[in-house]
PDB file of C-alpha atoms in Angstrom:
ATOM      1  CA  MET P 340      71.741  32.568 -79.289  1.00 43.00           C
ATOM      2  CA  SER P 341      69.865  30.791 -76.543  1.00 41.00           C
ATOM      3  CA  VAL P 342      67.131  32.353 -74.577  1.00 42.00           C
ATOM      4  CA  ALA P 343      69.447  32.813 -71.104  1.00 45.00           C
ATOM      5  CA  GLY P 344      72.141  34.692 -73.526  1.00 46.00           C
ATOM      6  CA  THR P 345      69.549  36.897 -75.101  1.00 43.00           C
ATOM      7  CA  SER P 346      70.542  40.595 -74.367  1.00 42.00           C
ATOM      8  CA  THR P 347      68.533  43.449 -73.120  1.00 39.00           C
ATOM      9  CA  LEU P 348      69.041  45.161 -76.442  1.00 40.00           C
ATOM     10  CA  GLU P 349      67.526  42.069 -78.308  1.00 40.00           C
ATOM     11  CA  ILE P 350      64.725  41.762 -76.095  1.00 36.00           C
ATOM     12  CA  GLU P 351      63.767  45.552 -76.422  1.00 39.00           C
ATOM     13  CA  THR P 352      63.966  45.096 -80.309  1.00 38.00           C
ATOM     14  CA  GLN P 353      61.555  42.057 -80.097  1.00 38.00           C
ATOM     15  CA  HIS P 354      58.685  44.623 -79.210  1.00 39.00           C
ATOM     16  CA  PRO P 355      59.484  47.842 -81.116  1.00 40.00           C
ATOM     17  CA  SER P 356      55.795  48.879 -80.966  1.00 40.00           C
ATOM     18  CA  ARG P 357      55.221  48.605 -77.113  1.00 41.00           C
ATOM     19  CA  PRO P 358      55.623  52.047 -75.460  1.00 47.00           C
ATOM     20  CA  ALA P 359      58.116  52.731 -72.714  1.00 52.00           C
ATOM     21  CA  ASN P 360      56.178  53.658 -69.235  1.00 58.00           C
ATOM     22  CA  CYS P 361      56.334  57.624 -69.472  1.00 60.00           C
ATOM     23  CA  THR P 362      54.136  58.468 -66.531  1.00 71.00           C
ATOM     24  CA  PRO P 363      56.593  59.456 -63.633  1.00 72.00           C
ATOM     25  CA  GLY P 364      58.176  61.884 -66.365  1.00 73.00           C
ATOM     26  CA  TRP P 365      54.467  63.757 -66.761  1.00 80.00           C
ATOM     27  CA  ILE P 366      53.969  63.751 -63.205  1.00 83.00           C
ATOM     28  CA  ALA P 367      57.330  64.806 -62.090  1.00 84.00           C
ATOM     29  CA  PHE P 368      56.780  67.831 -64.819  1.00 84.00           C
ATOM     30  CA  ALA P 369      53.265  68.431 -63.608  1.00 86.00           C
ATOM     31  CA  ILE P 370      54.852  68.600 -59.968  1.00 88.00           C
ATOM     32  CA  VAL P 371      57.689  70.968 -61.055  1.00 87.00           C
ATOM     33  CA  MET P 372      55.170  73.441 -62.488  1.00 88.00           C
ATOM     34  CA  LEU P 373      52.715  73.242 -59.786  1.00 88.00           C
ATOM     35  CA  ALA P 374      55.373  73.842 -57.098  1.00 88.00           C
ATOM     36  CA  VAL P 375      57.642  76.351 -59.004  1.00 88.00           C
ATOM     37  CA  TYR P 376      55.732  78.224 -61.435  1.00 91.00           C
ATOM     38  CA  VAL P 377      51.959  78.276 -60.065  1.00 90.00           C
ATOM     39  CA  GLY P 378      53.262  78.849 -56.733  1.00 84.00           C
ATOM     40  CA  SER P 379      55.417  82.062 -57.747  1.00 87.00           C
ATOM     41  CA  LEU P 380      52.405  83.363 -60.000  1.00 90.00           C
ATOM     42  CA  TRP P 381      51.874  86.093 -57.231  1.00 89.00           C
ATOM     43  CA  THR P 382      55.350  86.921 -56.323  1.00 83.00           C
ATOM     44  CA  PRO P 383      57.142  89.098 -56.562  1.00 83.00           C
ATOM     45  CA  ALA P 384      55.777  92.254 -57.105  1.00 86.00           C
ATOM     46  CA  LEU P 385      56.085  94.015 -60.521  1.00 87.00           C
ATOM     47  CA  LEU P 386      59.285  95.726 -60.963  1.00 84.00           C
ATOM     48  CA  ASP P 387      59.596  99.262 -61.585  1.00 80.00           C
ATOM     49  CA  ASP P 388      61.266  98.722 -65.047  1.00 81.00           C
ATOM     50  CA  ALA P 389      60.021  96.539 -67.895  1.00 85.00           C
ATOM     51  CA  ASP P 390      57.529  94.665 -65.702  1.00 87.00           C
ATOM     52  CA  ALA P 391      55.505  98.088 -64.974  1.00 90.00           C
ATOM     53  CA  THR P 392      55.992  99.467 -68.475  1.00 92.00           C
ATOM     54  CA  HIS P 393      54.730  96.234 -70.215  1.00 94.00           C
ATOM     55  CA  ALA P 394      51.926  95.722 -67.708  1.00 94.00           C
ATOM     56  CA  GLN P 395      50.777  99.423 -68.022  1.00 94.00           C
ATOM     57  CA  ALA P 396      50.785  99.091 -71.594  1.00 95.00           C
ATOM     58  CA  ALA P 397      48.651  95.870 -71.549  1.00 96.00           C
ATOM     59  CA  ARG P 398      46.381  97.586 -68.591  1.00 95.00           C
ATOM     60  CA  GLU P 399      45.634 100.551 -70.711  1.00 96.00           C
ATOM     61  CA  MET P 400      44.644  98.219 -73.748  1.00 95.00           C
ATOM     62  CA  ALA P 401      42.223  96.250 -71.620  1.00 96.00           C
ATOM     63  CA  GLU P 402      40.680  99.473 -70.294  1.00 95.00           C
ATOM     64  CA  THR P 403      40.654 101.341 -73.494  1.00 94.00           C
ATOM     65  CA  GLY P 404      39.480  98.189 -75.742  1.00 94.00           C
ATOM     66  CA  ASP P 405      42.139  99.505 -78.330  1.00 94.00           C
ATOM     67  CA  PHE P 406      44.020  96.520 -79.170  1.00 94.00           C
ATOM     68  CA  VAL P 407      45.802  97.986 -82.249  1.00 93.00           C
ATOM     69  CA  THR P 408      48.021 100.658 -81.036  1.00 92.00           C
ATOM     70  CA  LEU P 409      49.989 100.286 -77.292  1.00 93.00           C
ATOM     71  CA  LYS P 410      49.950 103.070 -74.960  1.00 94.00           C
ATOM     72  CA  VAL P 411      52.078 103.652 -71.928  1.00 93.00           C
ATOM     73  CA  ASN P 412      50.332 106.858 -69.772  1.00 91.00           C
ATOM     74  CA  GLY P 413      48.376 108.002 -72.743  1.00 91.00           C
ATOM     75  CA  ILE P 414      51.664 107.968 -74.857  1.00 93.00           C
ATOM     76  CA  ARG P 415      51.847 105.779 -78.319  1.00 94.00           C
ATOM     77  CA  TYR P 416      54.328 103.057 -77.043  1.00 91.00           C
ATOM     78  CA  LEU P 417      55.105 101.349 -80.569  1.00 89.00           C
ATOM     79  CA  GLU P 418      58.527  99.956 -79.916  1.00 86.00           C
ATOM     80  CA  LYS P 419      57.116  96.050 -79.162  1.00 90.00           C
ATOM     81  CA  ALA P 420      55.018  93.631 -80.734  1.00 94.00           C
ATOM     82  CA  PRO P 421      51.565  93.465 -79.603  1.00 95.00           C
ATOM     83  CA  LEU P 422      50.640  89.277 -79.043  1.00 97.00           C
ATOM     84  CA  MET P 423      52.078  89.263 -75.093  1.00 96.00           C
ATOM     85  CA  TYR P 424      50.074  92.565 -74.324  1.00 97.00           C
ATOM     86  CA  TRP P 425      46.948  91.098 -76.185  1.00 97.00           C
ATOM     87  CA  MET P 426      47.347  88.180 -74.085  1.00 97.00           C
ATOM     88  CA  ALA P 427      47.968  90.233 -70.544  1.00 97.00           C
ATOM     89  CA  ALA P 428      44.944  92.516 -71.733  1.00 97.00           C
ATOM     90  CA  VAL P 429      42.719  89.403 -71.840  1.00 97.00           C
ATOM     91  CA  SER P 430      44.132  88.068 -68.838  1.00 97.00           C
ATOM     92  CA  TYR P 431      43.277  91.347 -66.861  1.00 97.00           C
ATOM     93  CA  LYS P 432      39.860  91.124 -68.271  1.00 95.00           C
ATOM     94  CA  LEU P 433      39.224  87.579 -66.741  1.00 96.00           C
ATOM     95  CA  PHE P 434      41.119  87.736 -63.359  1.00 96.00           C
ATOM     96  CA  GLY P 435      41.286  91.613 -62.852  1.00 94.00           C
ATOM     97  CA  GLN P 436      44.806  93.716 -62.642  1.00 93.00           C
ATOM     98  CA  ASN P 437      47.000  91.753 -60.349  1.00 94.00           C
ATOM     99  CA  GLU P 438      50.391  89.717 -60.645  1.00 93.00           C
ATOM    100  CA  PHE P 439      48.727  86.573 -61.079  1.00 95.00           C
ATOM    101  CA  ALA P 440      46.895  88.003 -64.304  1.00 95.00           C
ATOM    102  CA  THR P 441      50.244  89.762 -65.376  1.00 95.00           C
ATOM    103  CA  ARG P 442      52.259  86.570 -65.553  1.00 94.00           C
ATOM    104  CA  LEU P 443      49.764  84.280 -66.709  1.00 95.00           C
ATOM    105  CA  PRO P 444      50.599  84.650 -70.440  1.00 96.00           C
ATOM    106  CA  ILE P 445      54.443  83.710 -69.487  1.00 95.00           C
ATOM    107  CA  PHE P 446      53.391  80.616 -67.284  1.00 95.00           C
ATOM    108  CA  LEU P 447      51.489  79.311 -70.217  1.00 95.00           C
ATOM    109  CA  GLY P 448      54.530  80.131 -72.531  1.00 96.00           C
ATOM    110  CA  VAL P 449      56.871  77.994 -70.240  1.00 95.00           C
ATOM    111  CA  VAL P 450      53.922  75.115 -70.246  1.00 94.00           C
ATOM    112  CA  ALA P 451      54.119  75.410 -73.976  1.00 96.00           C
ATOM    113  CA  CYS P 452      57.889  74.906 -74.114  1.00 95.00           C
ATOM    114  CA  GLY P 453      57.881  72.097 -72.175  1.00 93.00           C
ATOM    115  CA  LEU P 454      55.301  70.021 -73.757  1.00 94.00           C
ATOM    116  CA  LEU P 455      57.122  70.750 -77.141  1.00 95.00           C
ATOM    117  CA  ALA P 456      60.378  69.899 -75.781  1.00 94.00           C
ATOM    118  CA  THR P 457      58.857  66.424 -74.170  1.00 92.00           C
ATOM    119  CA  PHE P 458      57.051  65.790 -77.605  1.00 92.00           C
ATOM    120  CA  TRP P 459      59.824  66.485 -79.730  1.00 94.00           C
ATOM    121  CA  ALA P 460      62.451  64.536 -77.740  1.00 92.00           C
ATOM    122  CA  GLN P 461      59.873  61.756 -77.389  1.00 91.00           C
ATOM    123  CA  ARG P 462      59.540  61.775 -81.260  1.00 91.00           C
ATOM    124  CA  ALA P 463      63.416  61.616 -81.557  1.00 90.00           C
ATOM    125  CA  PHE P 464      64.672  59.347 -78.789  1.00 91.00           C
ATOM    126  CA  GLY P 465      61.752  57.777 -77.175  1.00 88.00           C
ATOM    127  CA  HIS P 466      59.329  58.250 -74.076  1.00 85.00           C
ATOM    128  CA  ARG P 467      61.945  58.267 -71.534  1.00 86.00           C
ATOM    129  CA  ALA P 468      63.883  60.868 -73.367  1.00 88.00           C
ATOM    130  CA  GLY P 469      60.617  62.991 -73.914  1.00 88.00           C
ATOM    131  CA  GLY P 470      60.225  63.124 -69.771  1.00 86.00           C
ATOM    132  CA  TYR P 471      63.818  63.978 -69.007  1.00 88.00           C
ATOM    133  CA  ALA P 472      63.672  66.798 -71.672  1.00 91.00           C
ATOM    134  CA  GLY P 473      60.487  68.447 -70.304  1.00 89.00           C
ATOM    135  CA  LEU P 474      61.985  68.002 -66.620  1.00 89.00           C
ATOM    136  CA  MET P 475      64.907  69.500 -67.744  1.00 90.00           C
ATOM    137  CA  LEU P 476      63.284  72.430 -69.148  1.00 90.00           C
ATOM    138  CA  SER P 477      61.141  72.983 -66.345  1.00 88.00           C
ATOM    139  CA  THR P 478      63.751  72.680 -63.859  1.00 90.00           C
ATOM    140  CA  ALA P 479      66.217  75.153 -65.715  1.00 91.00           C
ATOM    141  CA  ALA P 480      67.293  78.115 -63.897  1.00 91.00           C
ATOM    142  CA  GLY P 481      67.392  80.253 -66.683  1.00 90.00           C
ATOM    143  CA  ALA P 482      63.888  79.470 -67.689  1.00 90.00           C
ATOM    144  CA  TYR P 483      62.577  80.708 -64.113  1.00 91.00           C
ATOM    145  CA  LEU P 484      64.740  83.614 -63.987  1.00 90.00           C
ATOM    146  CA  PHE P 485      63.851  85.176 -66.933  1.00 89.00           C
ATOM    147  CA  THR P 486      60.099  84.310 -66.582  1.00 90.00           C
ATOM    148  CA  ARG P 487      59.795  86.409 -63.365  1.00 89.00           C
ATOM    149  CA  ILE P 488      60.132  89.600 -65.395  1.00 90.00           C
ATOM    150  CA  PHE P 489      56.959  90.265 -67.863  1.00 93.00           C
ATOM    151  CA  ILE P 490      59.050  89.816 -70.812  1.00 93.00           C
ATOM    152  CA  PRO P 491      57.916  87.962 -74.278  1.00 94.00           C
ATOM    153  CA  GLU P 492      61.210  85.654 -74.744  1.00 95.00           C
ATOM    154  CA  VAL P 493      59.633  82.533 -73.550  1.00 95.00           C
ATOM    155  CA  LEU P 494      56.931  82.986 -75.567  1.00 97.00           C
ATOM    156  CA  LEU P 495      59.037  83.937 -78.739  1.00 97.00           C
ATOM    157  CA  SER P 496      60.976  80.646 -78.117  1.00 96.00           C
ATOM    158  CA  PHE P 497      57.780  78.595 -78.118  1.00 97.00           C
ATOM    159  CA  PHE P 498      56.652  79.822 -81.382  1.00 98.00           C
ATOM    160  CA  MET P 499      60.076  79.445 -83.134  1.00 97.00           C
ATOM    161  CA  ALA P 500      60.620  76.045 -81.782  1.00 97.00           C
ATOM    162  CA  ALA P 501      56.777  74.924 -82.882  1.00 97.00           C
ATOM    163  CA  SER P 502      57.470  76.496 -86.299  1.00 97.00           C
ATOM    164  CA  LEU P 503      60.803  74.370 -86.967  1.00 96.00           C
ATOM    165  CA  TYR P 504      59.407  71.279 -85.320  1.00 96.00           C
ATOM    166  CA  CYS P 505      56.393  71.685 -87.742  1.00 95.00           C
ATOM    167  CA  PHE P 506      58.640  72.279 -90.947  1.00 93.00           C
ATOM    168  CA  LEU P 507      60.733  69.184 -89.701  1.00 92.00           C
ATOM    169  CA  THR P 508      57.928  66.801 -89.278  1.00 92.00           C
ATOM    170  CA  ALA P 509      56.468  68.123 -92.517  1.00 91.00           C
ATOM    171  CA  LEU P 510      59.607  67.115 -94.402  1.00 90.00           C
ATOM    172  CA  GLU P 511      59.587  63.627 -92.772  1.00 88.00           C
ATOM    173  CA  GLU P 512      55.781  62.990 -93.347  1.00 85.00           C
ATOM    174  CA  PRO P 513      55.206  64.694 -96.854  1.00 77.00           C
ATOM    175  CA  LYS P 514      51.504  63.552 -96.941  1.00 78.00           C
ATOM    176  CA  ARG P 515      50.836  65.807 -93.924  1.00 80.00           C
ATOM    177  CA  ALA P 516      50.809  69.010 -95.731  1.00 82.00           C
ATOM    178  CA  SER P 517      48.813  70.826 -92.798  1.00 90.00           C
ATOM    179  CA  ARG P 518      52.133  70.745 -90.906  1.00 92.00           C
ATOM    180  CA  TRP P 519      53.447  73.381 -93.485  1.00 92.00           C
ATOM    181  CA  TYR P 520      50.509  75.549 -92.637  1.00 94.00           C
ATOM    182  CA  ALA P 521      50.954  75.078 -89.005  1.00 95.00           C
ATOM    183  CA  GLY P 522      54.742  75.759 -89.273  1.00 95.00           C
ATOM    184  CA  TYR P 523      53.878  79.374 -91.139  1.00 96.00           C
ATOM    185  CA  ALA P 524      51.262  79.767 -88.278  1.00 97.00           C
ATOM    186  CA  SER P 525      53.487  79.649 -85.661  1.00 97.00           C
ATOM    187  CA  LEU P 526      56.095  81.728 -87.238  1.00 97.00           C
ATOM    188  CA  ALA P 527      53.499  84.432 -87.758  1.00 97.00           C
ATOM    189  CA  LEU P 528      52.592  84.174 -83.996  1.00 98.00           C
ATOM    190  CA  ALA P 529      56.512  84.399 -83.353  1.00 97.00           C
ATOM    191  CA  VAL P 530      56.644  87.676 -85.594  1.00 97.00           C
ATOM    192  CA  LEU P 531      53.501  89.215 -83.459  1.00 97.00           C
ATOM    193  CA  THR P 532      55.791  88.183 -80.140  1.00 96.00           C
ATOM    194  CA  LYS P 533      59.085  89.959 -81.114  1.00 94.00           C
ATOM    195  CA  GLY P 534      59.004  91.299 -84.410  1.00 93.00           C
ATOM    196  CA  LEU P 535      60.899  90.194 -87.656  1.00 93.00           C
ATOM    197  CA  VAL P 536      63.766  89.023 -85.480  1.00 93.00           C
ATOM    198  CA  ALA P 537      61.762  85.929 -85.247  1.00 94.00           C
ATOM    199  CA  GLY P 538      61.344  85.605 -88.890  1.00 92.00           C
ATOM    200  CA  VAL P 539      65.174  86.102 -89.682  1.00 94.00           C
ATOM    201  CA  PHE P 540      66.101  83.106 -86.955  1.00 95.00           C
ATOM    202  CA  VAL P 541      63.713  80.720 -88.293  1.00 95.00           C
ATOM    203  CA  ALA P 542      64.267  81.348 -92.112  1.00 93.00           C
ATOM    204  CA  VAL P 543      68.108  81.342 -91.349  1.00 95.00           C
ATOM    205  CA  THR P 544      68.000  77.731 -89.451  1.00 94.00           C
ATOM    206  CA  ALA P 545      65.484  75.989 -92.156  1.00 91.00           C
ATOM    207  CA  PHE P 546      67.505  77.497 -94.972  1.00 91.00           C
ATOM    208  CA  LEU P 547      70.979  76.158 -93.563  1.00 93.00           C
ATOM    209  CA  TYR P 548      69.037  72.598 -92.843  1.00 91.00           C
ATOM    210  CA  VAL P 549      67.425  71.946 -95.988  1.00 89.00           C
ATOM    211  CA  LEU P 550      70.843  73.111 -97.722  1.00 90.00           C
ATOM    212  CA  LEU P 551      72.930  70.820 -95.918  1.00 91.00           C
ATOM    213  CA  SER P 552      70.280  67.941 -95.809  1.00 87.00           C
ATOM    214  CA  GLY P 553      69.592  68.080 -99.215  1.00 85.00           C
ATOM    215  CA  GLU P 554      65.928  68.542 -98.857  1.00 82.00           C
ATOM    216  CA  TRP P 555      66.124  71.922-100.841  1.00 81.00           C
ATOM    217  CA  ARG P 556      65.226  69.784-103.824  1.00 83.00           C
ATOM    218  CA  ARG P 557      61.411  69.788-102.488  1.00 80.00           C
ATOM    219  CA  TRP P 558      61.328  73.190-102.469  1.00 81.00           C
ATOM    220  CA  ARG P 559      57.788  73.229-104.104  1.00 80.00           C
ATOM    221  CA  GLU P 560      56.259  71.503-101.142  1.00 78.00           C
ATOM    222  CA  MET P 561      57.365  74.349 -98.852  1.00 80.00           C
TER     223      MET P 561
END
Protein backbone atom coordinates (compact mmCIF):
# COMPACT_ATOMS: atom_id res chain seq x y z
CA MET A 1 0.00 0.00 0.00
CA SER A 2 1.30 3.46 -0.84
CA VAL A 3 2.11 6.03 1.83
CA ALA A 4 -0.80 8.19 0.70
CA GLY A 5 -3.20 5.31 1.26
CA THR A 6 -1.87 4.29 4.64
CA SER A 7 -4.68 4.24 7.21
CA THR A 8 -4.59 5.98 10.57
CA LEU A 9 -4.64 2.61 12.30
CA GLU A 10 -1.55 1.49 10.42
CA ILE A 11 0.27 4.72 11.29
CA GLU A 12 -0.53 4.24 14.97
CA THR A 13 0.60 0.61 14.98
CA GLN A 14 3.94 1.63 13.51
CA HIS A 15 4.72 3.43 16.79
CA PRO A 16 3.25 1.21 19.53
CA SER A 17 5.62 2.53 22.16
CA ARG A 18 4.76 6.20 21.65
CA PRO A 19 2.40 7.27 24.48
CA ALA A 20 -0.63 9.37 23.75
CA ASN A 21 -0.82 12.81 25.25
CA CYS A 22 -2.72 12.31 28.52
CA THR A 23 -1.99 15.76 29.99
CA PRO A 24 -5.46 17.24 29.22
CA GLY A 25 -7.14 14.38 31.09
CA TRP A 26 -5.03 14.95 34.19
CA ILE A 27 -5.66 18.69 34.03
CA ALA A 28 -9.42 18.16 33.74
CA PHE A 29 -9.34 15.69 36.64
CA ALA A 30 -7.42 18.14 38.84
CA ILE A 31 -9.75 21.03 37.95
CA VAL A 32 -12.86 19.02 38.83
CA MET A 33 -11.37 17.88 42.12
CA LEU A 34 -10.38 21.41 43.09
CA ALA A 35 -13.60 23.09 41.97
CA VAL A 36 -16.16 20.50 43.06
CA TYR A 37 -14.70 18.51 45.94
CA VAL A 38 -12.13 20.78 47.58
CA GLY A 39 -14.49 23.71 47.22
CA SER A 40 -17.21 21.89 49.16
CA LEU A 41 -15.15 20.39 51.98
CA TRP A 42 -16.40 23.14 54.32
CA THR A 43 -20.10 22.90 53.40
CA PRO A 44 -22.77 21.87 54.17
CA ALA A 45 -22.83 21.56 57.94
CA LEU A 46 -22.86 18.05 59.38
CA LEU A 47 -26.29 16.46 59.34
CA ASP A 48 -28.00 15.34 62.54
CA ASP A 49 -27.84 11.66 61.67
CA ALA A 50 -24.97 9.51 60.42
CA ASP A 51 -22.79 12.61 59.96
CA ALA A 52 -23.08 13.75 63.56
CA THR A 53 -22.86 10.27 65.09
CA HIS A 54 -19.77 9.24 63.13
CA ALA A 55 -18.06 12.59 63.64
CA GLN A 56 -18.76 12.38 67.38
CA ALA A 57 -17.16 8.94 67.54
CA ALA A 58 -14.05 10.26 65.78
CA ARG A 59 -13.99 13.36 68.01
CA GLU A 60 -14.09 11.30 71.20
CA MET A 61 -11.37 9.05 69.81
CA ALA A 62 -9.16 12.08 69.16
CA GLU A 63 -9.85 13.60 72.59
CA THR A 64 -9.44 10.45 74.69
CA GLY A 65 -6.66 8.84 72.69
CA ASP A 66 -8.56 5.53 72.74
CA PHE A 67 -8.16 4.22 69.19
CA VAL A 68 -9.42 0.74 70.10
CA THR A 69 -13.01 1.15 71.30
CA LEU A 70 -15.36 3.54 69.54
CA LYS A 71 -17.59 5.60 71.80
CA VAL A 72 -20.43 8.05 71.19
CA ASN A 73 -21.29 10.27 74.16
CA GLY A 74 -19.26 7.93 76.33
CA ILE A 75 -21.24 4.85 75.26
CA ARG A 76 -19.46 2.06 73.41
CA TYR A 77 -20.26 2.16 69.69
CA LEU A 78 -19.26 -1.24 68.35
CA GLU A 79 -21.34 -1.30 65.18
CA LYS A 80 -18.70 0.02 62.80
CA ALA A 81 -15.21 -0.86 61.57
CA PRO A 82 -12.60 1.64 62.76
CA LEU A 83 -10.50 2.81 59.80
CA MET A 84 -12.60 5.84 58.81
CA TYR A 85 -12.72 6.99 62.44
CA TRP A 86 -8.95 6.60 62.80
CA MET A 87 -8.47 8.79 59.75
CA ALA A 88 -10.93 11.42 60.99
CA ALA A 89 -9.39 11.44 64.48
CA VAL A 90 -5.94 12.08 63.00
CA SER A 91 -7.47 14.78 60.80
CA TYR A 92 -8.99 16.45 63.88
CA LYS A 93 -5.63 16.48 65.61
CA LEU A 94 -4.03 18.11 62.56
CA PHE A 95 -6.73 20.58 61.47
CA GLY A 96 -9.07 20.95 64.43
CA GLN A 97 -12.69 19.85 64.78
CA ASN A 98 -14.54 21.21 61.76
CA GLU A 99 -16.31 20.14 58.58
CA PHE A 100 -13.11 20.24 56.54
CA ALA A 101 -11.29 17.86 58.87
CA THR A 102 -14.33 15.57 58.97
CA ARG A 103 -14.66 15.27 55.20
CA LEU A 104 -10.93 15.12 54.41
CA PRO A 105 -10.69 11.28 54.65
CA ILE A 106 -13.68 10.94 52.33
CA PHE A 107 -12.15 13.40 49.87
CA LEU A 108 -8.92 11.39 49.86
CA GLY A 109 -11.00 8.31 49.08
CA VAL A 110 -12.54 10.03 46.05
CA VAL A 111 -9.13 11.08 44.77
CA ALA A 112 -7.79 7.55 45.27
CA CYS A 113 -10.76 6.06 43.37
CA GLY A 114 -10.23 8.50 40.51
CA LEU A 115 -6.53 7.72 40.28
CA LEU A 116 -7.15 3.97 40.38
CA ALA A 117 -9.79 4.25 37.64
CA THR A 118 -7.32 6.24 35.55
CA PHE A 119 -4.45 3.79 35.93
CA TRP A 120 -6.66 0.72 35.44
CA ALA A 121 -8.29 2.04 32.27
CA GLN A 122 -4.92 3.29 31.03
CA ARG A 123 -3.42 -0.15 31.53
CA ALA A 124 -6.30 -1.86 29.72
CA PHE A 125 -7.19 0.58 26.94
CA GLY A 126 -4.55 3.30 26.72
CA HIS A 127 -3.84 6.80 28.00
CA ARG A 128 -6.91 8.47 26.52
CA ALA A 129 -9.26 5.92 28.09
CA GLY A 130 -7.50 6.45 31.42
CA GLY A 131 -8.14 10.18 31.27
CA TYR A 132 -11.81 9.62 30.46
CA ALA A 133 -12.20 7.08 33.28
CA GLY A 134 -10.81 9.43 35.92
CA LEU A 135 -12.89 12.32 34.62
CA MET A 136 -16.04 10.19 34.54
CA LEU A 137 -15.64 9.10 38.16
CA SER A 138 -14.86 12.61 39.38
CA THR A 139 -17.95 14.04 37.67
CA ALA A 140 -20.37 11.24 38.63
CA ALA A 141 -23.38 12.54 40.55
CA GLY A 142 -23.47 9.57 42.89
CA ALA A 143 -19.82 9.91 43.83
CA TYR A 144 -20.44 13.52 44.81
CA LEU A 145 -23.79 13.12 46.58
CA PHE A 146 -22.76 10.15 48.72
CA THR A 147 -19.54 11.83 49.81
CA ARG A 148 -21.46 14.75 51.30
CA ILE A 149 -22.25 12.32 54.14
CA PHE A 150 -19.57 11.05 56.50
CA ILE A 151 -19.88 7.37 55.58
CA PRO A 152 -17.08 4.96 54.55
CA GLU A 153 -18.44 3.68 51.23
CA VAL A 154 -15.98 5.53 48.99
CA LEU A 155 -13.03 4.25 51.04
CA LEU A 156 -14.50 0.74 50.89
CA SER A 157 -14.88 1.02 47.10
CA PHE A 158 -11.27 2.07 46.71
CA PHE A 159 -9.76 -0.66 48.86
CA MET A 160 -11.87 -3.41 47.27
CA ALA A 161 -11.05 -2.18 43.76
CA ALA A 162 -7.37 -1.84 44.65
CA SER A 163 -7.35 -5.40 45.97
CA LEU A 164 -8.87 -6.75 42.75
CA TYR A 165 -6.50 -4.63 40.65
CA CYS A 166 -3.49 -6.05 42.49
CA PHE A 167 -4.75 -9.62 42.12
CA LEU A 168 -5.37 -9.15 38.40
CA THR A 169 -1.97 -7.60 37.72
CA ALA A 170 -0.31 -10.30 39.83
CA LEU A 171 -1.83 -12.92 37.53
CA GLU A 172 -0.69 -10.99 34.46
CA GLU A 173 2.84 -10.44 35.78
CA PRO A 174 3.85 -13.59 37.71
CA LYS A 175 7.33 -12.28 38.51
CA ARG A 176 5.91 -9.42 40.59
CA ALA A 177 4.92 -11.40 43.67
CA SER A 178 4.64 -8.19 45.69
CA ARG A 179 1.31 -7.55 43.95
CA TRP A 180 -0.20 -10.47 45.88
CA TYR A 181 0.86 -8.93 49.17
CA ALA A 182 -0.46 -5.53 48.09
CA GLY A 183 -3.78 -7.14 47.17
CA TYR A 184 -4.11 -8.83 50.55
CA ALA A 185 -3.12 -5.61 52.33
CA SER A 186 -5.80 -3.70 50.41
CA LEU A 187 -8.33 -6.37 51.32
CA ALA A 188 -7.35 -6.07 54.99
CA LEU A 189 -7.87 -2.30 54.83
CA ALA A 190 -11.27 -2.87 53.20
CA VAL A 191 -12.25 -5.12 56.12
CA LEU A 192 -11.08 -2.43 58.55
CA THR A 193 -13.29 0.02 56.66
CA LYS A 194 -16.59 -1.87 56.54
CA GLY A 195 -16.18 -5.30 58.09
CA LEU A 196 -16.21 -8.81 56.67
CA VAL A 197 -18.61 -7.89 53.85
CA ALA A 198 -15.56 -6.52 51.99
CA GLY A 199 -13.87 -9.91 52.15
CA VAL A 200 -16.96 -11.61 50.82
CA PHE A 201 -17.30 -9.31 47.80
CA VAL A 202 -13.62 -9.51 46.85
CA ALA A 203 -13.34 -13.26 47.44
CA VAL A 204 -16.45 -14.10 45.40
CA THR A 205 -15.40 -11.82 42.53
CA ALA A 206 -11.85 -13.19 42.46
CA PHE A 207 -13.08 -16.79 42.73
CA LEU A 208 -15.48 -16.42 39.80
CA TYR A 209 -12.77 -14.79 37.70
CA VAL A 210 -10.14 -17.49 38.26
CA LEU A 211 -12.77 -20.19 37.78
CA LEU A 212 -14.04 -18.84 34.46
CA SER A 213 -10.60 -17.86 33.15
CA GLY A 214 -8.89 -21.11 34.11
CA GLU A 215 -6.37 -19.28 36.30
CA TRP A 216 -7.36 -21.47 39.28
CA ARG A 217 -4.61 -23.86 38.20
CA ARG A 218 -2.14 -21.29 39.54
CA TRP A 219 -3.56 -21.47 43.05
CA ARG A 220 -0.12 -22.03 44.57
CA GLU A 221 0.88 -18.50 43.57
CA MET A 222 -2.13 -17.11 45.38
